Coordinates of C-alpha atoms in Angstrom, one line a residue:
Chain A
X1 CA 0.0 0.0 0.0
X2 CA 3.1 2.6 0.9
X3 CA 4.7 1.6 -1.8
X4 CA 1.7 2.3 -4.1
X5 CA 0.8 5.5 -2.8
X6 CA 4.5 6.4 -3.4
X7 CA 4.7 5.5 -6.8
X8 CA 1.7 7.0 -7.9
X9 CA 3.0 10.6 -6.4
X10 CA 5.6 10.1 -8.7
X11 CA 3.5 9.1 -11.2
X12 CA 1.8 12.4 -10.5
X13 CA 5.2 14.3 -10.0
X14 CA 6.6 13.4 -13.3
X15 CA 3.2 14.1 -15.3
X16 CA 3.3 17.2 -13.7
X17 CA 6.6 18.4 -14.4
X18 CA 7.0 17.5 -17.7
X19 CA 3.2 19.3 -18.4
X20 CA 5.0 22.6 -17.0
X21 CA 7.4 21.7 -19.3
X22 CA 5.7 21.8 -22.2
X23 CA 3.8 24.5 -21.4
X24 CA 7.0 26.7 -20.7
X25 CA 8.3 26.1 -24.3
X26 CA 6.3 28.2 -27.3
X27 CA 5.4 26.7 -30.4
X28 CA 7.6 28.5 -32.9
X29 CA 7.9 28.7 -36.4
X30 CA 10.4 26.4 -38.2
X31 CA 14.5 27.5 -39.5
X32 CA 13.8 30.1 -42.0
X33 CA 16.9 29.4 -44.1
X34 CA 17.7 32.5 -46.4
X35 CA 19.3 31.6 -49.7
X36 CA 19.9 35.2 -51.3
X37 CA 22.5 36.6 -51.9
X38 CA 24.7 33.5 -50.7
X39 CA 23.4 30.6 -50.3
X40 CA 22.7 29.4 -47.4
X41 CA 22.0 31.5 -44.1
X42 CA 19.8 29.6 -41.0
X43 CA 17.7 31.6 -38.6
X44 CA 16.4 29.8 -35.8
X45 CA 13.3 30.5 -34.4
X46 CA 13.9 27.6 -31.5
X47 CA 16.9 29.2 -30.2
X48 CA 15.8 32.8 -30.3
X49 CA 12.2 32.1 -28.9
X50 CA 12.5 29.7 -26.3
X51 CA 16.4 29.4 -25.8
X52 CA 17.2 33.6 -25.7
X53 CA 13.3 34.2 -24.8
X54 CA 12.9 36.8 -27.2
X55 CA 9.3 38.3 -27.9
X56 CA 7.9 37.9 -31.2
X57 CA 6.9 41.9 -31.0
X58 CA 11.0 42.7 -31.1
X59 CA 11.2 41.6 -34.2
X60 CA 8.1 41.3 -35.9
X61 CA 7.0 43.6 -38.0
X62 CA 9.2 46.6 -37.7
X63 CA 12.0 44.8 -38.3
X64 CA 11.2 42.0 -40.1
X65 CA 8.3 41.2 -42.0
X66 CA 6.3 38.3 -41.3
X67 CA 6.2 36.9 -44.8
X68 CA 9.8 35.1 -44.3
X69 CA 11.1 34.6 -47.6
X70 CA 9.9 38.2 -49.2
X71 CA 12.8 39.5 -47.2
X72 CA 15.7 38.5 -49.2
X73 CA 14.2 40.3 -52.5
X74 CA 15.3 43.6 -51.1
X75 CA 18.3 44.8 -52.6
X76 CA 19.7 46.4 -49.4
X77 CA 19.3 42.2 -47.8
X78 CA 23.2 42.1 -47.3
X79 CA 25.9 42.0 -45.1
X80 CA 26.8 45.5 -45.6
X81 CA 23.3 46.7 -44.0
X82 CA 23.4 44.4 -41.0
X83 CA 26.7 45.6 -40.4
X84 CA 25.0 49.2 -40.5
X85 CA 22.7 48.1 -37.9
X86 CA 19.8 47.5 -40.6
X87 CA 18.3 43.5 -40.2
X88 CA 19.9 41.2 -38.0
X89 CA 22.2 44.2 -37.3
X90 CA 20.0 45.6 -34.4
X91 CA 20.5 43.0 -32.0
X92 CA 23.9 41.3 -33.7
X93 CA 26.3 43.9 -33.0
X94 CA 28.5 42.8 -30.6
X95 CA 27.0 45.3 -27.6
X96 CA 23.2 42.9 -27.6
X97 CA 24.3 39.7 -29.1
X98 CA 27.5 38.7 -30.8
X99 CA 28.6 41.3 -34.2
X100 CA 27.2 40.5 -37.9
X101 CA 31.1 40.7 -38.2
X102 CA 32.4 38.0 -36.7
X103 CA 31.6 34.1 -36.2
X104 CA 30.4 34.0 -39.7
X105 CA 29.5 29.8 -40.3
X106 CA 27.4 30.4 -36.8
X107 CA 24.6 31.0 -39.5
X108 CA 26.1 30.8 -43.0
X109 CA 25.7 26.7 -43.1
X110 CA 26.7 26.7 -46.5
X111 CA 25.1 24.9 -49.9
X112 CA 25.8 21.8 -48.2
X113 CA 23.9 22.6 -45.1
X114 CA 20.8 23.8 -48.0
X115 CA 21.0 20.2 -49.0
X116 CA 20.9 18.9 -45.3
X117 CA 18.3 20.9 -43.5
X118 CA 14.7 19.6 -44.2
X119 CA 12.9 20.9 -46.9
X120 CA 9.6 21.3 -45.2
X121 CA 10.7 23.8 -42.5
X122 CA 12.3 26.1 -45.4
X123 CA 9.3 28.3 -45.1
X124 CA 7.4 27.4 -41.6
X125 CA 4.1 26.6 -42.0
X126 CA 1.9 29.3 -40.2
X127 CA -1.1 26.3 -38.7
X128 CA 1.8 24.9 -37.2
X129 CA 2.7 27.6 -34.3
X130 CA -0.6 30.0 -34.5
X131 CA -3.2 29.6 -30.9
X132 CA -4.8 25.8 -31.4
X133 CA -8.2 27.4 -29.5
X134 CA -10.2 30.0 -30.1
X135 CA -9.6 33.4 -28.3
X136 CA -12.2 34.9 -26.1
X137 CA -13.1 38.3 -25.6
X138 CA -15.9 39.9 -23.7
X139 CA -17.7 37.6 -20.6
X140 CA -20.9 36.3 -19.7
X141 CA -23.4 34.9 -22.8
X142 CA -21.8 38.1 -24.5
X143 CA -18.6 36.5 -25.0
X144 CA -17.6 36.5 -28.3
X145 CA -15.1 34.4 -30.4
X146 CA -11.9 34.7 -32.4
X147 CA -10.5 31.7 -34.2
X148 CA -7.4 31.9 -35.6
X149 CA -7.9 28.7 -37.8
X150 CA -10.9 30.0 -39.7
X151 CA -9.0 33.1 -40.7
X152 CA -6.1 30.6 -42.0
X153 CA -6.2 32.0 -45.5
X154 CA -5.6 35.4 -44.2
X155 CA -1.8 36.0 -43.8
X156 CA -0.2 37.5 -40.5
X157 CA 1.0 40.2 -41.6
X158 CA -2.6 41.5 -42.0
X159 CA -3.4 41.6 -38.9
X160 CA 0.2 41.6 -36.7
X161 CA 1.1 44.0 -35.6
X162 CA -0.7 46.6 -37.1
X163 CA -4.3 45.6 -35.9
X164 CA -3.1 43.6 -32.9
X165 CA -0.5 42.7 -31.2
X166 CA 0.8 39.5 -30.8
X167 CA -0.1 38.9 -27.3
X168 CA -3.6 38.7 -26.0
X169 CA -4.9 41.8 -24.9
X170 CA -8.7 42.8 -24.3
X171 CA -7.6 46.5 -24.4
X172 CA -10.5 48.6 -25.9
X173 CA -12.3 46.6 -28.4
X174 CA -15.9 47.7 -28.1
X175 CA -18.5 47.4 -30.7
X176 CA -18.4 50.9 -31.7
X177 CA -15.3 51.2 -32.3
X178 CA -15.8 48.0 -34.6
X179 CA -18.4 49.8 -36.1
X180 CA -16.0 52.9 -36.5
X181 CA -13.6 50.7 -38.7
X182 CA -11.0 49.6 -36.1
X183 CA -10.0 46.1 -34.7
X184 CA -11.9 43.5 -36.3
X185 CA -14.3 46.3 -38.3
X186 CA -11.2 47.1 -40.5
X187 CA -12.4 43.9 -42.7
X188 CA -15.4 43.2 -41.1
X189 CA -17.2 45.7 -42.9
X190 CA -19.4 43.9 -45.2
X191 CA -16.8 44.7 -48.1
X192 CA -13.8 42.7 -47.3
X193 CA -15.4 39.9 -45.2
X194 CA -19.1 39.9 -43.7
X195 CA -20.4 43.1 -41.5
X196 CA -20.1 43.4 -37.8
X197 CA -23.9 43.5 -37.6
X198 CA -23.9 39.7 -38.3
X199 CA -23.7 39.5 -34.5
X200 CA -24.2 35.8 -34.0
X201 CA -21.6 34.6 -36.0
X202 CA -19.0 36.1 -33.0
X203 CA -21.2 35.9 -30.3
X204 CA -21.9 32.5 -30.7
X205 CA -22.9 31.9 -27.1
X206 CA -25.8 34.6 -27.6
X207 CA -27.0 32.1 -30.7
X208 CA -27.5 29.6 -28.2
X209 CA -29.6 30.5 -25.3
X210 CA -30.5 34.4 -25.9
X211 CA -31.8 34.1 -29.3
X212 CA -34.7 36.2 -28.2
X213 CA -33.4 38.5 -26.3
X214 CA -30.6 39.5 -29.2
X215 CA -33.3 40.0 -32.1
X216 CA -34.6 43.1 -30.3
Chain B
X1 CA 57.0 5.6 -5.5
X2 CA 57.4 5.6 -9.8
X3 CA 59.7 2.2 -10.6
X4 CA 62.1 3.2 -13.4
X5 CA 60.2 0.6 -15.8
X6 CA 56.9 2.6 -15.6
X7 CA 59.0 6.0 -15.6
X8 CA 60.2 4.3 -19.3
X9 CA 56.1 3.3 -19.9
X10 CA 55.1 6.9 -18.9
X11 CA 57.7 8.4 -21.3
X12 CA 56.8 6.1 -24.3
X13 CA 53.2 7.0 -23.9
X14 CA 54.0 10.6 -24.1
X15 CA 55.7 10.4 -26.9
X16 CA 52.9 8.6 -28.8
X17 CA 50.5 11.0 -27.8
X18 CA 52.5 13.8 -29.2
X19 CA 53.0 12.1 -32.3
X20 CA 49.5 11.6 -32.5
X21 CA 48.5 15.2 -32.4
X22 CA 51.3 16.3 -34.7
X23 CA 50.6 13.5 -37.5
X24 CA 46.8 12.8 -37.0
X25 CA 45.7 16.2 -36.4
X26 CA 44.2 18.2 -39.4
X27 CA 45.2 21.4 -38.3
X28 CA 48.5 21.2 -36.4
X29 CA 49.8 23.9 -33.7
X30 CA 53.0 22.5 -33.8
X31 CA 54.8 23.0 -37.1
X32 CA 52.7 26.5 -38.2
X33 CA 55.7 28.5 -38.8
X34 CA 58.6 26.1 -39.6
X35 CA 55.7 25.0 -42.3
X36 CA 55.1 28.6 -43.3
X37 CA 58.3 29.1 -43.7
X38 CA 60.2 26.2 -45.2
X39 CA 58.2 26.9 -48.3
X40 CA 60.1 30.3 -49.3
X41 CA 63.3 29.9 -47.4
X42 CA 64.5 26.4 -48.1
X43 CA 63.3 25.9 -51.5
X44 CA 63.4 29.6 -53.0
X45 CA 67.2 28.9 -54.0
X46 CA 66.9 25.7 -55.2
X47 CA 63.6 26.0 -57.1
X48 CA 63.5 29.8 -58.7
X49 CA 60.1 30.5 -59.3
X50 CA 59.4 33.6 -61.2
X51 CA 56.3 34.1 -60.3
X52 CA 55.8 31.7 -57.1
X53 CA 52.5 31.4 -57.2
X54 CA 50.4 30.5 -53.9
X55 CA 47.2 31.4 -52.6
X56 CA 46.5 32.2 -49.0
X57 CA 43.3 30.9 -47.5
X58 CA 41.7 32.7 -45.0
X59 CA 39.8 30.5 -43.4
X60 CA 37.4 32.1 -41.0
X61 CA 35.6 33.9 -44.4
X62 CA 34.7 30.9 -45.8
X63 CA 30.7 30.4 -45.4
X64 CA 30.1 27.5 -48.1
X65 CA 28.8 29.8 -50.6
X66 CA 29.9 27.2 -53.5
X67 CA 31.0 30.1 -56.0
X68 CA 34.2 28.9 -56.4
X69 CA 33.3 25.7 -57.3
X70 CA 30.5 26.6 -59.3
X71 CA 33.1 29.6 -61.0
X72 CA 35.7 26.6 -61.1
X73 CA 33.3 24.0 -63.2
X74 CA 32.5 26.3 -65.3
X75 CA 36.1 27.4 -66.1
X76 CA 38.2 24.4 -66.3
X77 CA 34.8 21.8 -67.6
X78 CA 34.7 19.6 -64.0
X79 CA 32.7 17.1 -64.6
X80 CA 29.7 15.6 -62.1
X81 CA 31.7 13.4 -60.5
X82 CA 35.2 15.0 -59.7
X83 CA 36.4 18.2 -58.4
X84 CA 39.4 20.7 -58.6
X85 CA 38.4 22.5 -55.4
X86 CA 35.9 21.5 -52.9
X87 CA 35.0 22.5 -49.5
X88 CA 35.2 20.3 -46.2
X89 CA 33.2 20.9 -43.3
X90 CA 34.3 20.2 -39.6
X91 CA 31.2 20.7 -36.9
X92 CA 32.2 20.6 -33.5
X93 CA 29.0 20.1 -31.2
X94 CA 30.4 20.8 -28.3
X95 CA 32.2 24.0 -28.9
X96 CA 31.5 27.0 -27.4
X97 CA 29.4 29.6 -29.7
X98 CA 31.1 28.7 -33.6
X99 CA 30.2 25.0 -34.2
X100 CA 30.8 25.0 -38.0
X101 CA 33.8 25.6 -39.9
X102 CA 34.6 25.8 -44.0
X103 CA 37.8 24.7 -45.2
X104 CA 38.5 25.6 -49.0
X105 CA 40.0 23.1 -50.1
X106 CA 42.1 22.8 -53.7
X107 CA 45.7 20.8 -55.1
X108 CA 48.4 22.5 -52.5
X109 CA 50.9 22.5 -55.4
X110 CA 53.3 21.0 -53.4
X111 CA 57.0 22.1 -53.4
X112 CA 57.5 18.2 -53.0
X113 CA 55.1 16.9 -54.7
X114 CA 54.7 13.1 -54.0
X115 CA 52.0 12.9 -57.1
X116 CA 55.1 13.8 -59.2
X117 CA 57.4 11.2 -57.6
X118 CA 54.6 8.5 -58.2
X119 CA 53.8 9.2 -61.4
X120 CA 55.3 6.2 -63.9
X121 CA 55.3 8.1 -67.2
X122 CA 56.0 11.8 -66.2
X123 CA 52.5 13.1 -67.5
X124 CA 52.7 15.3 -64.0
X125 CA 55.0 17.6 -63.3
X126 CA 56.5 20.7 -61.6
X127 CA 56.4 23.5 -63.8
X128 CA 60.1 24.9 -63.8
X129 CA 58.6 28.6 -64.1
X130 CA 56.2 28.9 -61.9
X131 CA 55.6 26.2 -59.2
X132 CA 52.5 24.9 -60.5
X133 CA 51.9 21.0 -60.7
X134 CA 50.5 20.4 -64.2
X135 CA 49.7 17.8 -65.8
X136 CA 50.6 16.7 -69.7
X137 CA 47.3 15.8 -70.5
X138 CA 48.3 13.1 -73.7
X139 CA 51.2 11.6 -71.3
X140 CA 48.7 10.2 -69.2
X141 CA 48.2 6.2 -69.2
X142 CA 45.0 6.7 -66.5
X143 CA 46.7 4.4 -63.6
X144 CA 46.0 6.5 -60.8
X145 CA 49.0 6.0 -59.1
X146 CA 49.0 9.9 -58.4
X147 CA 45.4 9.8 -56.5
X148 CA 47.1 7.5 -54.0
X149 CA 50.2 9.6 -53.6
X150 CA 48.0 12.6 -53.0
X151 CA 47.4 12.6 -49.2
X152 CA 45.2 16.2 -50.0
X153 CA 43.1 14.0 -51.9
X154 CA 43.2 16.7 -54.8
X155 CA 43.1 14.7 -58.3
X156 CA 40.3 12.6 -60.0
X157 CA 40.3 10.7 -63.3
X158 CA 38.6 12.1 -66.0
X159 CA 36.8 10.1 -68.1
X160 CA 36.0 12.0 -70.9
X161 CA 39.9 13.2 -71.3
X162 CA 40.9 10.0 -70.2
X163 CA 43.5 11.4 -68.0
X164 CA 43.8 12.7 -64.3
X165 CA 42.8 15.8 -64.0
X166 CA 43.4 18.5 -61.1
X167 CA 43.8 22.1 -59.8
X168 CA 46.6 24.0 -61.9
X169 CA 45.6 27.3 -60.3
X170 CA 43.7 27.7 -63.9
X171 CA 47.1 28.1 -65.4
X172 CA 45.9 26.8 -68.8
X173 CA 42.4 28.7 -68.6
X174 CA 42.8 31.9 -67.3
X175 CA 46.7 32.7 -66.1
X176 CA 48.7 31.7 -69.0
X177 CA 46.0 34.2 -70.9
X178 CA 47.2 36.8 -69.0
X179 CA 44.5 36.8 -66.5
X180 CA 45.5 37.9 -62.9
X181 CA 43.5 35.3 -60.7
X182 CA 42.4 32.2 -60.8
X183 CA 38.8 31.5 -61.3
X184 CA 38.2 31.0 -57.6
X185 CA 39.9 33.5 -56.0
X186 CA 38.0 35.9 -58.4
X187 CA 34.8 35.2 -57.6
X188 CA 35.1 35.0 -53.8
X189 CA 32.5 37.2 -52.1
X190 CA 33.7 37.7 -48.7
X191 CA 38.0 37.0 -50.2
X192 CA 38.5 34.3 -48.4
X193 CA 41.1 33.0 -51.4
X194 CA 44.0 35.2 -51.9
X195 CA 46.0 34.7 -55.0
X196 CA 49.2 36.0 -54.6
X197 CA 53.7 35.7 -55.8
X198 CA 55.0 34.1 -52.9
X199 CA 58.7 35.5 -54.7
X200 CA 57.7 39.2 -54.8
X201 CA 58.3 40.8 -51.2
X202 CA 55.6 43.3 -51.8
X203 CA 52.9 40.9 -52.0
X204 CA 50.1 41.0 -49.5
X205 CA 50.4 37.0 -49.7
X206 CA 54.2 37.4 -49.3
X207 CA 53.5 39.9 -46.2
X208 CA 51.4 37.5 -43.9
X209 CA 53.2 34.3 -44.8
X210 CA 56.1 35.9 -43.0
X211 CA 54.9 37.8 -40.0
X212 CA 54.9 35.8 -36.4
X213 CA 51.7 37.7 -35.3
X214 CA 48.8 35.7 -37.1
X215 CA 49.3 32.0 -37.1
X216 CA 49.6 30.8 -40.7
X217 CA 49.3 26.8 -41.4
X218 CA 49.1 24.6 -43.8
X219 CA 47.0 21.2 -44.2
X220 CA 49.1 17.5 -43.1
X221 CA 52.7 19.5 -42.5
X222 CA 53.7 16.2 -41.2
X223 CA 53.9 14.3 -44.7
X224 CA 56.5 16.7 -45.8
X225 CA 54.8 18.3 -48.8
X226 CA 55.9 21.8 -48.6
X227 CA 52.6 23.3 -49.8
X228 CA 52.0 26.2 -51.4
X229 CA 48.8 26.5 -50.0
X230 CA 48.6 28.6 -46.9
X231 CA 45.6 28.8 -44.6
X232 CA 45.2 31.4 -42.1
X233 CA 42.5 33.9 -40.0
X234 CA 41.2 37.4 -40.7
X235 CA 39.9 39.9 -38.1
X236 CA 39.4 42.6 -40.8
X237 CA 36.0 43.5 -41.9
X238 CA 34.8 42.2 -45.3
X239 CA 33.8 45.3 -46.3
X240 CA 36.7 46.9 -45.9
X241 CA 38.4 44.4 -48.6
X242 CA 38.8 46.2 -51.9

């Protein structure tokens, strides 16, 4: 029986701990690997997200665009900006993280590394690290919902960070200002996708049990 | 209390250790300068080489871009299967911050060639001018004595000429046209290739060969090759390069 009781508190202490684990770690985006004007150049979203704990609003989208691979058509995409302080420059110049300058294979992996690295993750695939549940804004049977995976064909960028930020805030979304043509109203306006006076498609909770009471 | 036996066991396995990380070791500490050196010094009287052609490798610059190969192909006609230069890799996982390095790779045009030596026929050769080891193409009987010689692994047999084939610094392509560099060097983004006259005291591959600052090495000293391939660091800034 003593023995039981201390196995399954271990049982418990491992689930535990490795569920704290997981949920310490984000789900990031795959290596972005860069193959203009050398090929090839590696950015790791694993080692800057969860190793360095970097927010996604330091870098995304003043300085770099959300659409990964657009990047590398600019002409000014080279080492002589970063070494200005333009790109990776900002942080990788020796004072915030180590200089554009030195350490070069640390992300140069070469035309052999290209060949190496898994295809798949060359451009990361946005379902893969974007919130699995819907968000919820508002409380009571006036709650209403945001799913990211129903606005799937809508890309980032639209949205982040110009709209929203990244992290969940309530801030001052209120119908009106919907109305007005900010927050969600900027394509919910019956032009770009359907109007905000669709109520129950959001307020889904309302559909349910307040039918009534919403109608008038 | 050390018996004089084990003293004598002790010293013996010092001395292998030693010689392992002098003859094993890619990139030997040991012999950087004497290696450096030897090249100019102890063979500049007995083989006159007007221009003594070399190239300095710095190696830090390198980043696997592939132009020189790609530049290289295209030059000399490499096929698929063989190569004039190439670039090794060397990842160390457990190093601190750099994991990766490039190492250019190309023939070392050895001062003591041992490809020369092995060669039955004479179809390769050290060119009395200039230093390059070149090859008479028609000579060639195909035995491949020369790619066992090689320990830089530098040569490959080319089917469609039916001979061996290998770096010449693109003597018959580009230099012996009057062209200034080799197809490599020239297309180098970040100049990690220097092409340079190792006989001409003003030249910046002259100038770094014989300082004592920067170490300067060059690949397997320990098989006595004398190569005219040099490999080195660089702390200047890319951009700063002409």
């Amino acid at each position: 029986m003593k023995n039981k009781v201390i196995f399954m508190s271990f049982g418990i202490l491992i689930f535990f701990s490795t569920f704290t684990y997981a949920a310490g770690r984000k789900i990031v985006p795959g290596d972005i690997i860069f193959t203009a004007p050398v090929k090839s150049v590696i950015f790791s979203h694993e080692i800057h997200v969860n190793k360095e704990h970097i927010s996604c609003n330091i870098c995304h989208s003043t300085i770099f665009n959300t659409r990964a691979l657009n990047l590398q058509k600019n002409k000014n995409f080279n080492m002589k900006s970063f070494c200005k302080g333009r790109y990776c420059g900002v942080c990788h110049n020796g004072k915030i993280a180590f200089s554009v300058k030195t350490q070069c294979a640390r992300c140069h992996i070469g035309v052999r590394g290209f060949e190496r690295s898994d295809r798949a993750v060359k451009i990361p695939k946005m379902s893969s690290f974007m919130p699995k549940n819907a968000l919820k804004f508002g409380t009571g049977n006036f709650e209403a919902v945001f799913s990211h995976k129903k606005h799937i064909g809508v890309h980032c960028n639209n949205c982040h960070t110009k709209i929203f930020p990244f992290k969940y805030t309530v801030g001052s979304i209120t119908m009106n200002a919907i109305k007005n043509g900010q927050y969600c109203g900027k394509c919910h306006n019956g032009k770009i996708a359907f109007s905000a006076i669709n109520c129950l498609i959001c307020h889904s909770k309302l559909s349910k049990q307040n039918r009534h009471t919403a109608k008038h | 209390m050390i018996t004089k036996m084990e003293r004598r066991e002790f010293l013996k396995l010092g001395l292998a250790i030693t010689g392992v990380s002098v003859g094993g070791g890619f990139l030997s500490v040991v012999s950087n300068l004497k290696g450096a050196f030897a090249s100019t010094e102890e063979y500049r009287k007995k083989y006159p080489y007007k221009p003594h052609y070399t190239m300095l490798i710095r190696q830090n610059r390198c980043i696997d871009c592939g132009e020189c190969m790609k530049e290289c192909v295209k030059t000399n006609n490499v096929p698929g299967y063989g190569y004039r230069t190439t670039i090794l890799e060397r990842y160390e996982k457990n190093a601190i911050g750099l994991k990766r390095e490039f190492i250019p790779m190309l023939c070392m045009q050895c001062n003591n060639p041992p490809c020369v030596r092995a060669c039955p026929v004479e179809a390769t050769y050290k060119d009395k001018r200039t230093g390059i080891v070149r090859m008479h193409y028609e000579k060639c009987i195909g035995c491949k004595t020369c790619i066992l010689a090689c320990p830089y692994d530098a040569r490959y047999f080319n089917d469609e000429r039916h001979a061996i084939d290998k770096c010449d610094f693109c003597f018959d392509a580009r230099l012996s046209k009057g062209m200034k560099l080799p197809a490599c060097a020239k297309v180098c983004p970040t100049k990690a290739r220097v092409f340079g006259d190792l006989s001409n005291p003003n030249d910046e591959v002259f100038r770094i060969v014989h300082q004592m600052q920067k170490a300067v090495w060059v690949l397997r000293p320990e098989v006595g090759t004398k190569p005219n391939v040099f490999y080195t660091t660089s702390d200047r800034e890319v951009s700063d390069e002409k």
